[in-house]
Short mmCIF file of C-alpha atoms and ligand atoms in Angstrom, two decimals:
data_model
loop_
_atom_site.label_atom_id
_atom_site.label_comp_id
_atom_site.label_asym_id
_atom_site.label_seq_id
_atom_site.Cartn_x
_atom_site.Cartn_y
_atom_site.Cartn_z
CA MET Q 23 0.18 -0.06 -0.09
CA GLN Q 24 1.49 3.33 -1.19
CA ASN Q 25 1.47 5.80 1.84
CA THR Q 26 -0.45 8.97 1.19
CA ILE Q 27 -1.79 11.61 3.33
CA CYS Q 28 -4.77 13.91 2.76
CA LYS Q 29 -3.91 17.71 2.38
CA THR Q 30 -6.23 20.73 1.21
CA ILE Q 31 -4.67 23.11 -1.10
CA HIS Q 32 -6.33 26.12 -1.95
CA GLN Q 33 -6.81 28.13 -5.25
CA TYR Q 34 -7.78 32.05 -5.05
CA SER Q 35 -9.67 34.15 -7.44
CA LYS Q 36 -7.18 36.73 -9.08
CA GLU Q 37 -9.54 39.67 -9.73
CA PRO Q 38 -12.69 40.99 -7.65
CA VAL Q 39 -15.53 38.76 -8.59
CA SER Q 40 -18.40 40.65 -10.39
CA SER Q 41 -21.82 40.85 -8.13
CA GLU Q 42 -23.64 39.47 -11.03
CA ASP Q 43 -21.33 36.20 -10.73
CA MET Q 44 -20.93 36.01 -7.52
CA HIS Q 45 -24.85 36.24 -7.22
CA ARG Q 46 -25.05 33.09 -9.63
CA LEU Q 47 -22.61 31.37 -7.15
CA THR Q 48 -24.81 32.17 -3.99
CA GLU Q 49 -27.45 30.90 -5.73
CA ILE Q 50 -26.20 27.75 -6.31
CA ALA Q 51 -24.78 27.67 -2.75
CA ARG Q 52 -28.30 28.74 -1.36
CA ASP Q 53 -29.62 25.76 -3.69
CA CYS Q 54 -27.38 23.06 -2.39
CA ARG Q 55 -28.33 24.19 1.47
CA SER Q 56 -31.94 23.38 0.78
CA VAL Q 57 -31.10 20.12 -1.12
CA LYS Q 58 -28.95 19.08 2.28
CA ASN Q 59 -31.86 20.37 4.54
CA ASN Q 60 -34.26 18.30 2.59
CA VAL Q 61 -32.02 14.92 2.80
CA TYR Q 62 -31.64 15.54 6.54
CA GLN Q 63 -35.23 16.14 7.16
CA ARG Q 64 -35.85 12.97 5.19
CA TYR Q 65 -33.40 10.61 6.08
CA GLY Q 66 -31.86 11.75 9.20
CA GLY Q 67 -34.02 9.63 11.62
CA ILE Q 68 -34.25 6.23 12.67
CA LYS Q 69 -36.81 5.12 9.72
CA SER Q 70 -34.14 5.44 7.37
CA LEU Q 71 -31.68 3.68 8.84
CA SER Q 72 -31.94 0.86 6.52
CA LYS Q 73 -32.13 3.17 3.40
CA LEU Q 74 -28.79 4.37 4.35
CA TYR Q 75 -26.46 1.71 2.76
CA PRO Q 76 -25.48 1.73 -0.10
CA GLY Q 77 -28.11 4.68 -0.85
CA TYR Q 78 -29.49 3.94 -3.85
CA THR Q 79 -32.89 4.18 -2.65
CA ILE Q 80 -32.53 7.61 -1.19
CA GLN Q 81 -30.97 8.58 -4.32
CA ASN Q 82 -33.90 7.55 -6.76
CA GLU Q 83 -36.10 8.71 -3.90
CA MET Q 84 -34.61 12.30 -4.44
CA THR Q 85 -34.88 12.38 -8.05
CA GLU Q 86 -38.44 11.67 -7.92
CA CYS Q 87 -39.11 13.98 -5.57
CA GLY Q 88 -39.52 16.70 -7.77
CA LEU Q 89 -37.18 19.17 -5.72
CA ARG Q 90 -34.49 19.26 -8.17
CA THR Q 91 -36.81 20.45 -11.11
CA ALA Q 92 -38.49 22.90 -8.70
CA LEU Q 93 -35.00 24.73 -7.86
CA GLY Q 94 -33.81 24.29 -11.14
CA LEU Q 95 -30.43 23.31 -10.13
CA PRO Q 96 -28.05 21.18 -12.22
CA SER Q 97 -27.96 17.88 -11.30
CA VAL Q 98 -24.36 17.73 -10.63
CA TYR Q 99 -24.56 19.95 -8.03
CA PHE Q 100 -27.69 18.60 -6.79
CA TYR Q 101 -26.65 14.81 -6.30
CA LEU Q 102 -23.13 16.17 -4.64
CA ALA Q 103 -25.29 18.22 -2.09
CA VAL Q 104 -27.44 14.91 -1.71
CA PHE Q 105 -24.27 12.77 -0.74
CA GLU Q 106 -22.93 15.38 1.30
CA ALA Q 107 -25.94 15.35 3.57
CA LEU Q 108 -25.99 11.34 3.50
CA GLY Q 109 -22.24 11.78 4.50
CA ASP Q 110 -22.98 13.72 7.43
CA ILE Q 111 -26.25 11.61 8.33
CA LYS Q 112 -23.83 8.46 8.15
CA ALA Q 113 -21.42 10.22 10.32
CA GLN Q 114 -24.06 10.71 13.30
CA TRP Q 115 -24.80 7.12 13.37
CA THR Q 116 -21.12 6.30 13.62
CA ARG Q 117 -20.76 8.71 16.17
CA ILE Q 118 -24.08 7.51 18.03
CA LYS Q 119 -22.94 3.89 17.90
CA SER Q 120 -19.37 4.52 19.18
CA ASP Q 121 -20.76 6.83 22.27
CA VAL Q 122 -23.48 4.20 22.92
CA LEU Q 123 -20.70 1.22 23.00
CA ALA Q 124 -18.75 3.82 25.36
CA ALA Q 125 -21.81 4.20 27.51
CA VAL Q 126 -22.66 0.42 27.71
CA GLY Q 127 -19.05 -0.06 28.80
CA ALA Q 128 -19.11 2.67 31.28
CA ASN Q 129 -22.41 0.94 32.74
CA ASP Q 130 -21.72 -0.71 35.78
CA SER Q 131 -25.45 -1.77 36.51
CA LEU Q 132 -24.93 -3.91 33.24
CA SER Q 133 -23.54 -7.68 33.63
CA PRO Q 134 -20.82 -8.86 31.27
CA GLN Q 135 -23.59 -11.08 29.45
CA GLU Q 136 -25.71 -8.08 28.93
CA LYS Q 137 -22.81 -5.79 27.79
CA HIS Q 138 -21.88 -8.65 25.27
CA TYR Q 139 -25.38 -8.64 24.10
CA LEU Q 140 -25.46 -5.15 23.38
CA ARG Q 141 -22.36 -4.99 21.61
CA PHE Q 142 -23.38 -7.31 19.15
CA VAL Q 143 -26.40 -5.88 18.28
CA ILE Q 144 -25.11 -2.27 17.90
CA LYS Q 145 -22.26 -3.86 15.70
CA VAL Q 146 -24.41 -5.97 13.30
CA SER Q 147 -26.49 -3.56 11.09
CA GLY Q 148 -29.45 -6.27 10.88
CA CYS Q 149 -30.10 -5.80 14.67
CA PHE Q 150 -29.24 -2.42 15.00
CA ASP Q 151 -31.88 -1.10 12.47
CA ASN Q 152 -34.39 -3.33 13.02
CA ILE Q 153 -34.23 -2.89 17.08
CA LEU Q 154 -34.30 0.81 17.11
CA ASN Q 155 -37.59 0.42 14.63
CA GLY Q 156 -39.58 -2.00 17.10
CA LYS Q 157 -38.80 -5.25 14.83
CA GLU Q 158 -37.46 -8.44 15.17
CA ALA Q 159 -33.35 -8.25 14.71
CA VAL Q 160 -32.50 -10.14 11.55
CA ILE Q 161 -29.23 -11.99 12.37
CA PRO Q 162 -27.17 -12.95 9.32
CA ASP Q 163 -26.43 -16.77 8.81
CA GLU Q 164 -22.74 -16.53 9.41
CA MET Q 165 -23.69 -14.88 13.08
CA ARG Q 166 -26.29 -17.33 14.20
CA ASP Q 167 -24.24 -19.35 16.41
CA ARG Q 168 -22.50 -16.38 18.00
CA TYR Q 169 -25.93 -14.79 18.44
CA ARG Q 170 -27.41 -17.76 20.06
CA GLY Q 171 -24.34 -18.50 22.65
CA ILE Q 172 -25.10 -14.59 23.53
CA VAL Q 173 -28.57 -15.16 24.42
CA GLU Q 174 -28.18 -18.45 25.85
CA ASP Q 175 -25.46 -17.47 28.00
CA VAL Q 176 -26.34 -17.81 31.84
CA ASN Q 177 -25.18 -15.10 34.25
CA PRO Q 178 -23.33 -17.22 36.92
CA GLU Q 179 -24.25 -14.86 39.46
CA THR Q 180 -27.94 -14.83 39.19
CA GLY Q 181 -28.62 -17.83 36.76
CA ASP Q 182 -30.48 -15.45 34.32
CA LYS Q 183 -30.16 -15.41 30.52
CA VAL Q 184 -30.38 -11.95 29.28
CA ASP Q 185 -33.76 -9.79 29.10
CA CYS Q 186 -33.41 -9.01 25.24
CA GLY Q 187 -36.55 -7.12 25.66
CA LYS Q 188 -35.32 -4.93 28.33
CA LEU Q 189 -31.93 -4.35 26.75
CA ASN Q 190 -33.27 -3.30 23.39
CA ARG Q 191 -35.45 -0.74 25.25
CA TYR Q 192 -32.20 0.47 26.93
CA LEU Q 193 -30.49 0.66 23.43
CA CYS Q 194 -33.30 2.53 22.05
CA ARG Q 195 -33.39 5.23 24.78
CA GLN Q 196 -29.61 5.41 24.58
CA VAL Q 197 -30.14 6.25 20.92
CA ARG Q 198 -32.75 8.54 21.30
CA LYS Q 199 -30.87 10.61 23.66
CA ARG Q 200 -27.99 11.32 21.01
CA LEU Q 201 -29.64 11.68 18.04
CA GLN Q 202 -29.89 15.21 16.67
CA ARG Q 203 -31.77 16.89 13.94
CA LEU Q 204 -29.34 17.77 11.41
CA TRP Q 205 -29.68 21.45 9.88
CA THR Q 206 -27.49 23.67 8.24
CA ASP Q 207 -27.96 27.30 7.72
CA LYS Q 208 -24.60 27.77 5.80
CA GLU Q 209 -24.91 28.84 2.22
CA ASP Q 210 -21.38 30.24 1.99
CA GLY Q 211 -19.81 27.31 -0.51
CA PHE Q 212 -20.84 24.14 -2.50
CA ALA Q 213 -18.98 20.93 -3.81
CA ILE Q 214 -18.56 21.19 -7.06
CA ALA Q 215 -17.48 17.98 -9.37
CA GLU Q 216 -15.59 17.75 -12.83
CA ARG Q 217 -18.61 17.66 -15.08
CA ALA Q 218 -19.53 21.49 -13.42
CA TYR Q 219 -16.24 23.11 -14.33
CA ARG Q 220 -13.27 23.56 -16.61
CA TYR Q 221 -9.92 24.74 -15.94
CA GLY Q 222 -8.81 26.88 -19.25
CA ILE Q 223 -7.86 30.27 -20.71
CA ASN Q 224 -10.29 33.43 -21.10
CA GLY Q 225 -8.47 36.12 -23.13
CA GLU Q 226 -5.14 36.38 -21.47
CA ALA Q 227 -6.31 34.90 -18.14
CA HIS Q 228 -6.20 31.58 -16.79
CA GLY Q 229 -8.96 30.21 -14.41
CA ILE Q 230 -12.09 28.32 -13.90
CA PHE Q 231 -15.05 27.83 -15.93
CA ILE Q 232 -18.02 26.98 -13.61
CA SER Q 233 -21.51 25.89 -14.93
CA THR Q 234 -24.63 27.72 -13.47
CA LYS Q 235 -28.27 27.43 -13.09
CA GLU Q 236 -28.68 29.20 -16.23
CA LYS Q 237 -28.27 26.70 -19.22
CA ARG Q 238 -25.18 26.60 -21.28
CA LYS Q 239 -24.17 29.94 -18.94
CA ARG Q 240 -20.51 29.27 -17.65
CA ILE Q 241 -18.88 31.74 -15.49
CA PHE Q 242 -15.45 32.53 -15.60
CA ILE Q 243 -13.25 33.21 -12.49
CA PRO Q 244 -9.56 34.15 -13.31
CA LEU Q 245 -7.12 32.49 -10.86
CA THR Q 246 -3.63 33.37 -9.08
CA ASP Q 247 -2.42 29.86 -10.05
CA GLU Q 248 -2.47 28.16 -13.21
CA ASN Q 249 -3.07 24.39 -11.73
CA ALA Q 250 -5.75 22.63 -13.05
CA TYR Q 251 -7.32 19.56 -11.24
CA LYS Q 252 -9.50 16.81 -12.36
CA GLN Q 253 -11.44 15.84 -8.76
CA GLN Q 254 -14.20 16.97 -6.76
CA LEU Q 255 -13.76 20.35 -5.28
CA TYR Q 256 -15.31 22.90 -2.69
CA MET Q 257 -16.25 26.38 -3.76
CA LYS Q 258 -16.16 28.63 -0.96
CA LEU Q 259 -17.84 31.99 -1.33
CA LYS Q 260 -16.50 35.09 0.17
CA PRO Q 261 -19.24 37.80 -1.45
CA GLU Q 262 -17.89 40.40 1.49
CA GLU Q 263 -14.73 40.37 -0.51
CA ASN Q 264 -15.86 39.66 -3.71
CA ARG Q 265 -13.71 36.44 -3.97
CA VAL Q 266 -13.60 33.01 -4.04
CA GLU Q 267 -11.80 30.27 -2.76
CA ILE Q 268 -11.33 26.51 -3.91
CA ASP Q 269 -10.50 23.95 -1.57
CA VAL Q 270 -8.64 20.99 -3.46
CA PRO Q 271 -8.29 18.06 -1.59
CA ILE Q 272 -5.13 16.12 -2.89
CA GLU Q 273 -3.17 13.06 -1.81
CA VAL Q 274 0.26 13.47 -1.41
CA ARG Q 275 2.88 10.71 -1.05
CA VAL Q 276 4.77 10.80 2.30
CA LYS Q 277 8.49 11.17 1.83
CA THR Q 278 11.05 9.74 4.00
CA HIS Q 279 14.44 11.25 4.00
CA GLY Q 280 17.41 8.99 4.90
CA ASP Q 281 19.38 11.57 6.00
CA TYR Q 282 16.82 13.04 8.58
CA VAL Q 283 18.37 11.61 11.63
CA ASN Q 284 18.52 14.18 14.21
CA GLU Q 285 16.40 14.95 17.16
CA ILE Q 286 15.79 18.50 18.12
CA GLY Q 287 13.61 20.61 20.42
CA LEU Q 288 11.62 23.54 19.24
CA SER Q 289 10.38 26.69 20.99
CA ILE Q 290 7.53 28.36 19.05
CA GLY Q 291 7.63 32.46 19.37
CA ILE Q 292 5.71 35.73 18.29
CA MET Q 293 9.00 37.27 17.57
CA HIS Q 294 11.33 34.51 16.47
CA LEU Q 295 9.23 31.61 15.01
CA PHE Q 296 11.24 28.65 15.73
CA THR Q 297 14.19 28.64 18.03
CA THR Q 298 16.29 25.33 18.43
CA ASP Q 299 17.60 23.53 21.47
CA SER Q 300 20.58 24.18 19.53
CA GLY Q 301 20.38 27.82 19.23
CA ASN Q 302 19.23 27.81 15.57
CA VAL Q 303 16.65 30.75 14.65
CA TYR Q 304 14.34 30.26 11.98
CA GLY Q 305 11.76 33.28 10.99
CA GLU Q 306 13.43 36.03 12.89
CA HIS Q 307 11.64 38.74 10.93
CA PHE Q 308 8.12 37.06 11.69
CA GLY Q 309 7.57 39.42 14.82
CA GLU Q 310 7.91 42.53 12.53
CA LEU Q 311 5.80 40.86 9.96
CA HIS Q 312 3.19 39.97 12.76
CA LYS Q 313 3.49 43.70 14.12
CA GLU Q 314 2.81 45.39 10.74
CA PHE Q 315 -0.41 42.80 10.78
CA ALA Q 316 -1.57 43.75 13.99
CA GLU Q 317 -1.00 47.49 13.73
CA TYR Q 318 -3.03 47.72 10.22
CA VAL Q 319 -5.87 45.65 12.02
CA SER Q 320 -6.07 47.60 15.09
CA ALA Q 321 -6.01 50.72 13.25
CA ALA Q 322 -8.37 49.86 10.63
CA ASP Q 323 -10.84 48.78 13.48
CA ARG Q 324 -10.73 52.13 15.37
CA THR Q 325 -11.51 54.12 12.03
CA TYR Q 326 -14.24 51.52 11.46
CA ARG Q 327 -15.54 51.81 14.85
CA ARG Q 328 -15.38 55.66 14.28
CA GLU Q 329 -16.83 56.30 10.91
CA LYS Q 330 -19.28 53.06 10.81
CA GLU Q 331 -21.75 55.17 8.36
CA HIS Q 332 -18.94 55.65 5.75
CA ASN Q 333 -18.35 52.09 4.79
CA ALA Q 334 -16.27 52.92 1.84
CA GLY Q 335 -13.21 51.67 3.06
CA ARG Q 336 -13.72 48.46 4.31
CA LYS Q 337 -13.66 46.38 0.95
CA LYS Q 338 -10.12 48.10 0.57
CA TYR Q 339 -9.07 47.29 4.20
CA ILE Q 340 -10.52 43.65 3.69
CA ARG Q 341 -8.11 43.24 0.55
CA GLN Q 342 -5.56 44.58 2.21
CA LYS Q 343 -5.59 42.41 5.36
CA ALA Q 344 -5.90 39.33 2.84
CA ARG Q 345 -2.84 40.53 1.54
CA LEU Q 346 -1.06 40.61 4.76
CA ASP Q 347 -2.27 37.52 5.63
CA ALA Q 348 -1.06 35.69 2.59
CA LYS Q 349 2.43 37.50 3.51
CA LEU Q 350 2.43 35.95 6.71
CA GLU Q 351 1.41 32.53 5.58
CA ALA Q 352 4.23 32.22 2.91
CA TYR Q 353 6.63 33.26 5.27
CA VAL Q 354 5.95 30.79 7.92
CA ASN Q 355 6.11 28.15 5.19
CA TRP Q 356 9.06 29.49 3.82
CA GLN Q 357 10.74 29.55 7.17
CA LEU Q 358 9.40 25.91 8.31
CA ASN Q 359 10.69 24.13 5.07
CA ARG Q 360 14.13 26.14 5.42
CA MET Q 361 14.28 25.01 9.07
CA LEU Q 362 13.44 21.25 8.12
CA ALA Q 363 15.97 21.25 5.10
CA GLN Q 364 18.74 22.09 7.55
CA GLU Q 365 17.91 20.51 10.62
CA LYS Q 366 17.40 17.39 9.36
CA PRO Q 367 15.28 15.81 12.10
CA ARG Q 368 14.02 12.36 12.64
CA THR Q 369 11.96 13.54 15.78
CA ILE Q 370 10.85 17.33 16.97
CA TYR Q 371 9.82 17.80 20.33
CA VAL Q 372 7.60 20.66 21.20
CA PRO Q 373 6.38 21.89 24.62
CA LYS Q 374 2.49 21.72 24.71
CA LEU Q 375 0.66 24.99 25.08
CA PRO Q 376 -1.51 25.15 28.21
CA PRO Q 377 -5.22 25.73 27.31
CA GLY Q 378 -6.60 28.65 26.35
CA SER Q 379 -2.89 30.48 25.27
CA SER Q 380 -1.98 31.07 21.93
CA ASP Q 381 1.41 29.66 20.51
CA GLY Q 382 3.99 31.00 22.63
CA TYR Q 383 2.78 34.69 22.20
CA SER Q 384 3.37 36.60 25.45
CA PRO Q 385 0.56 38.01 27.69
CA GLN Q 386 0.87 41.57 26.59
CA ILE Q 387 0.80 40.43 23.03
CA ARG Q 388 -2.20 38.25 23.41
CA TYR Q 389 -4.43 40.57 25.17
CA THR Q 390 -3.45 44.13 23.46
CA ALA Q 391 -3.17 43.32 19.85
CA ASN Q 392 -4.83 41.26 17.16
CA ILE Q 393 -3.10 37.83 16.92
CA TRP Q 394 -2.65 36.54 13.41
CA ARG Q 395 -4.56 33.35 12.90
CA ARG Q 396 -4.28 31.20 15.99
CA GLY Q 397 -2.70 27.66 15.68
CA PHE Q 398 -1.60 28.24 11.79
CA ILE Q 399 1.87 27.52 12.74
CA ARG Q 400 1.57 24.58 14.80
CA LYS Q 401 -1.09 23.19 12.16
CA ARG Q 402 1.42 23.50 9.49
CA LEU Q 403 4.42 22.11 11.46
CA GLU Q 404 2.23 19.17 12.22
CA GLN Q 405 1.17 18.90 8.57
CA LYS Q 406 4.82 19.12 7.10
CA CYS Q 407 5.89 16.63 9.75
CA ARG Q 408 3.48 14.06 8.47
CA GLU Q 409 4.70 14.77 5.10
CA ASN Q 410 8.19 14.04 5.44
CA SER Q 411 7.40 11.16 7.91
CA ILE Q 412 9.36 13.17 11.02
CA ALA Q 413 7.87 12.23 14.13
CA LEU Q 414 6.18 15.41 16.25
CA VAL Q 415 6.45 14.89 19.88
CA THR Q 416 4.30 17.09 22.41
CA VAL Q 417 5.80 17.52 25.61
CA ALA Q 418 4.35 18.81 28.71
CA GLY Q 419 4.49 22.56 28.54
CA LYS Q 420 4.34 23.68 32.34
CA ALA Q 421 7.28 25.69 33.93
CA ILE Q 422 9.26 24.55 30.55
CA SER Q 423 10.86 28.31 30.21
CA THR Q 424 11.71 28.54 34.13
CA GLU Q 425 13.29 25.12 34.19
CA CYS Q 426 17.12 24.43 33.83
CA SER Q 427 17.62 22.21 31.08
CA ARG Q 428 21.03 21.20 32.35
CA CYS Q 429 20.31 20.22 35.93
CA GLY Q 430 16.28 20.70 36.14
CA ALA Q 431 16.55 23.39 39.00
CA ALA Q 432 13.94 26.15 38.86
CA GLY Q 433 15.49 29.36 37.46
CA VAL Q 434 14.46 32.59 36.52
CA HIS Q 435 14.53 34.52 33.13
CA HIS Q 436 14.82 38.29 32.66
CA LYS Q 437 14.83 40.07 29.38
CA GLY Q 438 14.74 36.71 27.34
CA VAL Q 439 17.54 35.13 29.17
CA PHE Q 440 17.56 32.30 31.23
CA GLN Q 441 19.39 31.86 34.32
CA CYS Q 442 20.23 28.83 36.83
CA GLU Q 443 21.19 29.75 40.10
CA ARG Q 444 21.86 26.11 41.04
CA CYS Q 445 24.12 25.47 38.25
CA GLY Q 446 25.31 28.86 36.66
CA TYR Q 447 23.85 27.78 33.21
CA GLU Q 448 22.86 31.02 31.53
CA ALA Q 449 21.16 30.61 27.97
CA ASP Q 450 18.51 32.44 25.77
CA LYS Q 451 15.13 31.94 27.24
CA LYS Q 452 14.07 30.21 24.07
CA VAL Q 453 16.87 27.86 23.51
CA ASN Q 454 16.37 26.96 26.96
CA ALA Q 455 13.00 25.84 26.50
CA ALA Q 456 13.59 24.23 23.63
CA ALA Q 457 16.32 21.78 25.37
CA ASN Q 458 13.58 21.12 28.29
CA ALA Q 459 11.46 20.18 25.36
CA VAL Q 460 14.15 17.49 24.14
CA ARG Q 461 14.75 16.57 27.72
CA ARG Q 462 11.04 16.09 28.78
CA GLY Q 463 10.49 14.10 25.49
CA LYS Q 464 13.22 11.69 25.93
CA THR Q 465 12.39 11.15 29.50
CA VAL Q 466 8.62 10.11 28.92
CA LEU Q 467 9.56 7.69 25.81
ZN1 ZN N 518 20.97 24.31 36.20
#
């Protein structure tokens, strides 16, 4: 089996999307939302359980119900919305089953025989569906013997067999408690399959042609890159900003590097992006870029609050903010790649963040300025490690910057320098923290 991981990449509209085109896209998104809610409503309940697999019945019923014609939605969008909704319904059932299984396991008033029975009927679909619908459980032939063994099994303490009726009622209650009515208000995007789009050139521009609700009317959206894909995509609409974003799920092959053998500790910061335990720093300009971003955003916020009536500058603001955002994102990616190429790590140890904190930002920064995209750096690091077969080990983060990485004693840091009174060790605070990450990681393993 080839070792691959899924990754979502993004494409962006190059020029502002005209309001007519945005309207056409929003129409599709709104219709897809109606379709999904319709499917949730019809098939989200207990009665439809047996129809969910393999799902042809539902597809046929949805074709026949007339909704597609009523909406005038091209079938390619219609069926994707149906499948998306079915996926959500199935996901809810998977979640319910595993939650009920956990509840059964944790319920001390159930005997081992009773638990055994419940686990069996939850896992075997002919049992689960029918019991919930108050019908006789259907046991597949190859499971007959096992089933008989379970219902004939006698509790050694009481001498009783399991009471199937009572347990079935328990199961129904547990499921009903967890079954939610699915519904979505989201209409800011829709799934799109290859039949509904085509990459190509229009005049000078490279972009994507998209089918709309009007017959034979495709709209063209110029894109910032010239890549073309062939799979199902997701169109994200940003009508406020006159732009669209395309999510492209791709499979990437996991790379392994024979020469990546090092074990490094990493400290993530807002001024310097990454500091290693050996004192190497990557992304030393991150602080400046971030400051530029934060200052722009807070200045714009003040203006906005002051002159709420004149909203004219808002669109310009959103565009500029998106530009700064992209700049920071590109910088993080660049420095992350640089770090990996230079450090050649097999294992990276990073301190875990205490809940509610944000990637090593100091409290002052956390409370005074606008923080750029919480968690982005960490997510990128995780993704890059997966792509390159690097083990990323998270270690406890408590007191990681006040503990001496040489002798383990409690020390102090002042103006970014750590000092240990016991052994006299002195180092950059970030370097000391990164070294502690390695130390903690290795002691645990
Ligand atoms: Zn020390």
